[in-house]
mmCIF file of C-alpha atoms in Angstrom:
data_model
loop_
_atom_site.group_PDB
_atom_site.id
_atom_site.type_symbol
_atom_site.label_atom_id
_atom_site.label_comp_id
_atom_site.label_asym_id
_atom_site.label_seq_id
_atom_site.Cartn_x
_atom_site.Cartn_y
_atom_site.Cartn_z
ATOM 1 C CA MET A 1 37.938 -21.387 -24.530
ATOM 2 C CA ASP A 2 34.814 -22.107 -22.511
ATOM 3 C CA LYS A 3 31.318 -22.063 -23.989
ATOM 4 C CA ALA A 4 30.148 -18.937 -22.134
ATOM 5 C CA LYS A 5 33.119 -16.928 -23.409
ATOM 6 C CA ARG A 6 32.518 -18.070 -27.010
ATOM 7 C CA VAL A 7 28.820 -17.152 -26.765
ATOM 8 C CA ARG A 8 29.733 -13.757 -25.293
ATOM 9 C CA GLU A 9 32.192 -13.029 -28.120
ATOM 10 C CA ALA A 10 29.699 -14.208 -30.715
ATOM 11 C CA ASN A 11 26.999 -11.961 -29.254
ATOM 12 C CA GLU A 12 29.347 -8.995 -29.251
ATOM 13 C CA GLY A 13 30.279 -9.708 -32.858
ATOM 14 C CA ILE A 14 26.661 -10.110 -33.996
ATOM 15 C CA LEU A 15 25.247 -7.244 -31.967
ATOM 16 C CA GLY A 16 28.171 -4.951 -32.671
ATOM 17 C CA THR A 17 28.058 -2.456 -29.853
ATOM 18 C CA GLY A 18 26.700 -4.810 -27.206
ATOM 19 C CA SER A 19 29.465 -3.997 -24.714
ATOM 20 C CA ALA A 20 29.208 -0.298 -25.383
ATOM 21 C CA MET A 21 25.457 -0.352 -24.880
ATOM 22 C CA ALA A 22 25.738 -2.390 -21.712
ATOM 23 C CA SER A 23 28.321 -0.030 -20.237
ATOM 24 C CA ALA A 24 26.234 2.969 -21.307
ATOM 25 C CA SER A 25 23.292 1.371 -19.533
ATOM 26 C CA ALA A 26 25.359 0.914 -16.393
ATOM 27 C CA ARG A 27 26.339 4.592 -16.504
ATOM 28 C CA GLY A 28 22.710 5.638 -17.008
ATOM 29 C CA SER A 29 23.333 7.411 -20.340
ATOM 30 C CA THR A 30 21.592 6.923 -23.641
ATOM 31 C CA SER A 31 23.007 5.122 -26.664
ATOM 32 C CA LYS A 32 24.059 6.855 -29.890
ATOM 33 C CA SER A 33 20.847 5.683 -31.497
ATOM 34 C CA GLY A 34 18.893 7.686 -28.915
ATOM 35 C CA GLY A 35 17.500 4.628 -27.112
ATOM 36 C CA SER A 36 16.262 5.131 -23.603
ATOM 37 C CA MET A 37 17.848 3.688 -20.480
ATOM 38 C CA GLU A 38 14.828 1.365 -20.196
ATOM 39 C CA ASN A 39 15.531 -0.120 -23.643
ATOM 40 C CA GLN A 40 19.179 -0.585 -22.738
ATOM 41 C CA ASN A 41 18.230 -2.278 -19.473
ATOM 42 C CA VAL A 42 15.974 -4.654 -21.384
ATOM 43 C CA PHE A 43 18.767 -5.219 -23.905
ATOM 44 C CA ASP A 44 21.252 -5.866 -21.098
ATOM 45 C CA MET A 45 18.833 -8.294 -19.417
ATOM 46 C CA LEU A 46 18.295 -10.215 -22.672
ATOM 47 C CA ARG A 47 22.039 -10.302 -23.388
ATOM 48 C CA ARG A 48 22.772 -11.739 -19.917
ATOM 49 C CA ARG A 49 20.065 -14.341 -20.443
ATOM 50 C CA GLU A 50 21.718 -15.517 -23.665
ATOM 51 C CA VAL A 51 25.266 -15.457 -22.264
ATOM 52 C CA ASN A 52 24.477 -17.361 -19.094
ATOM 53 C CA PRO A 53 21.296 -19.387 -19.595
ATOM 54 C CA GLY A 54 21.942 -21.451 -16.447
ATOM 55 C CA ASP A 55 21.464 -18.530 -14.018
ATOM 56 C CA LYS A 56 17.675 -18.865 -13.749
ATOM 57 C CA ALA A 57 17.400 -17.055 -10.399
ATOM 58 C CA ARG A 58 19.149 -13.949 -11.754
ATOM 59 C CA ARG A 59 17.017 -13.980 -14.932
ATOM 60 C CA GLU A 60 13.875 -14.086 -12.835
ATOM 61 C CA ARG A 61 15.095 -11.240 -10.585
ATOM 62 C CA ASP A 62 16.014 -9.111 -13.628
ATOM 63 C CA THR A 63 12.671 -9.764 -15.298
ATOM 64 C CA GLN A 64 10.745 -9.000 -12.104
ATOM 65 C CA LYS A 65 12.715 -5.793 -11.515
ATOM 66 C CA TRP A 66 12.083 -4.625 -15.082
ATOM 67 C CA MET A 67 8.349 -5.425 -14.835
ATOM 68 C CA GLU A 68 8.027 -3.570 -11.505
ATOM 69 C CA THR A 69 9.824 -0.520 -12.916
ATOM 70 C CA ASP A 70 7.583 -0.518 -15.991
ATOM 71 C CA MET A 71 4.434 -0.938 -13.874
ATOM 72 C CA ILE A 72 5.376 1.911 -11.508
ATOM 73 C CA LYS A 73 5.651 4.295 -14.486
ATOM 74 C CA ASN A 74 2.003 3.629 -15.342
ATOM 75 C CA CYS A 75 0.689 4.115 -11.796
ATOM 76 C CA SER A 76 -0.364 7.408 -10.315
ATOM 77 C CA ALA A 77 -0.527 8.222 -6.651
ATOM 78 C CA ILE A 78 -1.190 11.082 -4.298
ATOM 79 C CA TYR A 79 1.038 11.391 -1.266
ATOM 80 C CA CYS A 80 -0.990 12.018 1.876
ATOM 81 C CA GLU A 81 1.121 14.106 4.223
ATOM 82 C CA LEU A 82 0.097 13.411 7.805
ATOM 83 C CA LYS A 83 1.120 15.953 10.426
ATOM 84 C CA PRO A 84 2.530 15.119 12.826
ATOM 85 C CA PRO A 85 3.846 11.995 11.071
ATOM 86 C CA PRO A 86 2.467 8.905 12.833
ATOM 87 C CA ARG A 87 4.659 6.039 14.012
ATOM 88 C CA SER A 88 2.706 3.618 11.836
ATOM 89 C CA THR A 89 -0.395 3.311 9.686
ATOM 90 C CA ILE A 90 -2.516 0.255 10.470
ATOM 91 C CA ALA A 91 -5.830 0.252 8.564
ATOM 92 C CA ALA A 92 -7.650 2.286 5.930
ATOM 93 C CA THR A 93 -11.132 2.471 4.409
ATOM 94 C CA PHE A 94 -12.851 4.565 1.737
ATOM 95 C CA SER A 95 -16.155 6.354 2.328
ATOM 96 C CA PRO A 96 -19.135 5.044 0.312
ATOM 97 C CA ASP A 97 -19.153 8.177 -1.869
ATOM 98 C CA GLY A 98 -15.398 7.844 -2.516
ATOM 99 C CA LYS A 99 -14.599 11.354 -1.267
ATOM 100 C CA PHE A 100 -12.788 10.408 1.945
ATOM 101 C CA LEU A 101 -10.250 7.938 3.210
ATOM 102 C CA ALA A 102 -10.055 7.145 6.936
ATOM 103 C CA SER A 103 -6.910 5.607 8.406
ATOM 104 C CA THR A 104 -5.782 4.419 11.837
ATOM 105 C CA HIS A 105 -2.338 5.051 13.272
ATOM 106 C CA GLY A 106 0.121 4.066 15.963
ATOM 107 C CA ASP A 107 -0.320 7.467 17.621
ATOM 108 C CA HIS A 108 -3.830 6.239 18.679
ATOM 109 C CA THR A 109 -5.650 8.471 16.184
ATOM 110 C CA VAL A 110 -8.039 8.092 13.266
ATOM 111 C CA LYS A 111 -7.297 10.503 10.429
ATOM 112 C CA LEU A 112 -9.698 11.666 7.709
ATOM 113 C CA ILE A 113 -8.102 12.369 4.323
ATOM 114 C CA CYS A 114 -9.569 14.039 1.232
ATOM 115 C CA CYS A 115 -9.195 11.623 -1.708
ATOM 116 C CA ARG A 116 -9.046 14.435 -4.257
ATOM 117 C CA THR A 117 -6.240 16.451 -2.653
ATOM 118 C CA GLY A 118 -4.564 13.952 -0.307
ATOM 119 C CA ARG A 119 -4.854 16.508 2.511
ATOM 120 C CA CYS A 120 -5.570 15.436 6.085
ATOM 121 C CA LEU A 121 -8.891 17.079 7.027
ATOM 122 C CA LYS A 122 -9.410 15.844 10.591
ATOM 123 C CA VAL A 123 -7.564 13.994 13.332
ATOM 124 C CA MET A 124 -9.893 12.134 15.676
ATOM 125 C CA SER A 125 -8.388 11.371 19.067
ATOM 126 C CA GLY A 126 -9.756 9.429 22.013
ATOM 127 C CA HIS A 127 -8.537 5.842 21.775
ATOM 128 C CA ARG A 128 -6.116 4.943 24.576
ATOM 129 C CA ARG A 129 -4.306 2.422 22.356
ATOM 130 C CA THR A 130 -3.807 1.835 18.627
ATOM 131 C CA PRO A 131 -7.015 1.425 16.595
ATOM 132 C CA TRP A 132 -6.698 -1.684 14.400
ATOM 133 C CA ALA A 133 -9.985 -1.487 12.505
ATOM 134 C CA VAL A 134 -11.898 1.294 10.786
ATOM 135 C CA ARG A 135 -15.058 1.295 8.621
ATOM 136 C CA PHE A 136 -17.403 3.884 7.164
ATOM 137 C CA HIS A 137 -21.146 3.508 7.512
ATOM 138 C CA PRO A 138 -22.345 1.923 4.231
ATOM 139 C CA ARG A 139 -24.957 4.599 3.500
ATOM 140 C CA THR A 140 -23.356 7.826 4.686
ATOM 141 C CA SER A 141 -19.870 9.272 4.655
ATOM 142 C CA HIS A 142 -20.512 11.139 7.903
ATOM 143 C CA ILE A 143 -20.458 8.109 10.243
ATOM 144 C CA LEU A 144 -17.281 6.145 10.930
ATOM 145 C CA ALA A 145 -16.483 3.305 13.348
ATOM 146 C CA SER A 146 -13.061 2.443 14.755
ATOM 147 C CA GLY A 147 -12.003 -0.457 16.960
ATOM 148 C CA SER A 148 -8.914 -0.415 19.127
ATOM 149 C CA LEU A 149 -6.543 -2.501 21.220
ATOM 150 C CA ASP A 150 -8.005 -0.608 24.209
ATOM 151 C CA TYR A 151 -11.113 -2.881 23.848
ATOM 152 C CA GLU A 152 -13.223 0.027 22.661
ATOM 153 C CA VAL A 153 -15.285 0.657 19.532
ATOM 154 C CA ARG A 154 -15.983 4.307 18.833
ATOM 155 C CA ILE A 155 -18.587 5.737 16.458
ATOM 156 C CA TRP A 156 -17.480 9.100 15.052
ATOM 157 C CA ASN A 157 -19.309 12.021 13.455
ATOM 158 C CA VAL A 158 -16.860 12.717 10.631
ATOM 159 C CA SER A 159 -18.225 16.231 10.010
ATOM 160 C CA SER A 160 -17.429 17.426 13.533
ATOM 161 C CA GLY A 161 -14.682 14.921 14.416
ATOM 162 C CA GLU A 162 -16.485 14.096 17.677
ATOM 163 C CA CYS A 163 -17.142 10.671 19.138
ATOM 164 C CA ILE A 164 -20.914 10.017 19.094
ATOM 165 C CA THR A 165 -20.794 6.896 21.253
ATOM 166 C CA SER A 166 -18.394 4.167 22.386
ATOM 167 C CA TRP A 167 -18.524 0.728 23.988
ATOM 168 C CA ASP A 168 -15.963 -1.386 25.826
ATOM 169 C CA PHE A 169 -15.957 -5.016 24.618
ATOM 170 C CA ALA A 170 -13.468 -6.329 27.247
ATOM 171 C CA ARG A 171 -11.029 -7.652 24.602
ATOM 172 C CA PRO A 172 -8.930 -6.031 21.840
ATOM 173 C CA ILE A 173 -10.913 -5.306 18.684
ATOM 174 C CA ALA A 174 -9.539 -7.263 15.712
ATOM 175 C CA SER A 175 -12.048 -6.155 13.066
ATOM 176 C CA LEU A 176 -15.486 -4.665 12.577
ATOM 177 C CA ALA A 177 -18.092 -4.393 9.819
ATOM 178 C CA PHE A 178 -21.349 -2.521 9.374
ATOM 179 C CA HIS A 179 -24.454 -4.378 8.192
ATOM 180 C CA ALA A 180 -25.468 -3.304 4.655
ATOM 181 C CA LEU A 181 -28.329 -1.236 6.106
ATOM 182 C CA GLY A 182 -25.985 0.319 8.671
ATOM 183 C CA ASP A 183 -28.229 -0.292 11.674
ATOM 184 C CA VAL A 184 -25.876 -2.739 13.447
ATOM 185 C CA ILE A 185 -22.164 -3.387 13.512
ATOM 186 C CA ALA A 186 -20.363 -6.746 13.863
ATOM 187 C CA ILE A 187 -17.263 -6.745 16.083
ATOM 188 C CA ALA A 188 -14.576 -9.418 16.324
ATOM 189 C CA SER A 189 -13.239 -9.158 19.871
ATOM 190 C CA GLY A 190 -11.081 -11.825 21.490
ATOM 191 C CA HIS A 191 -12.670 -15.222 20.742
ATOM 192 C CA ASN A 192 -16.102 -13.670 20.215
ATOM 193 C CA LEU A 193 -18.120 -12.156 17.425
ATOM 194 C CA LYS A 194 -20.591 -9.591 18.719
ATOM 195 C CA ILE A 195 -23.403 -7.679 17.040
ATOM 196 C CA TRP A 196 -23.827 -4.165 18.422
ATOM 197 C CA ASP A 197 -27.034 -2.202 17.857
ATOM 198 C CA TYR A 198 -25.352 1.095 18.514
#
């Protein structure tokens, strides 16, 4: 009889209903003692660790999976339904007052989302290609900048959804950032870093 088999039999003898609990866990039911599926999964993970201590990779996967499942239970999220659904979501930024979230998408739009409800409030169109960068003005939630692969930076009035001004920088826009006072904006475009007094 090999060592693993002896350990398995010993564990079943000591733990009593180890096999029954493991099979109940696999079926997704609860044990007679009223334990939850989570407890059984932890039990099953610990039992496998004792039976086969040499399978380090599997132990690590099991532990990581259990930790992720436990962490997800403690997280809360709001699903933001975007209509029509975009091909992709590229960048996102919160407004300074925390009320809005702006995001850029593969359909060449910038969308404004209410953080409280998760509802899309505005869709701002005008970029000819995908915007890769988006930032709110640091002092007001009504001004937003977006930079696109079409070489253009646009400054938006969030209240109306209209473009206030735009500038072509002759290279795709990789990122942008407002100065803390909000009077200028730094733009990474191609191999250059430019400061725009918009």
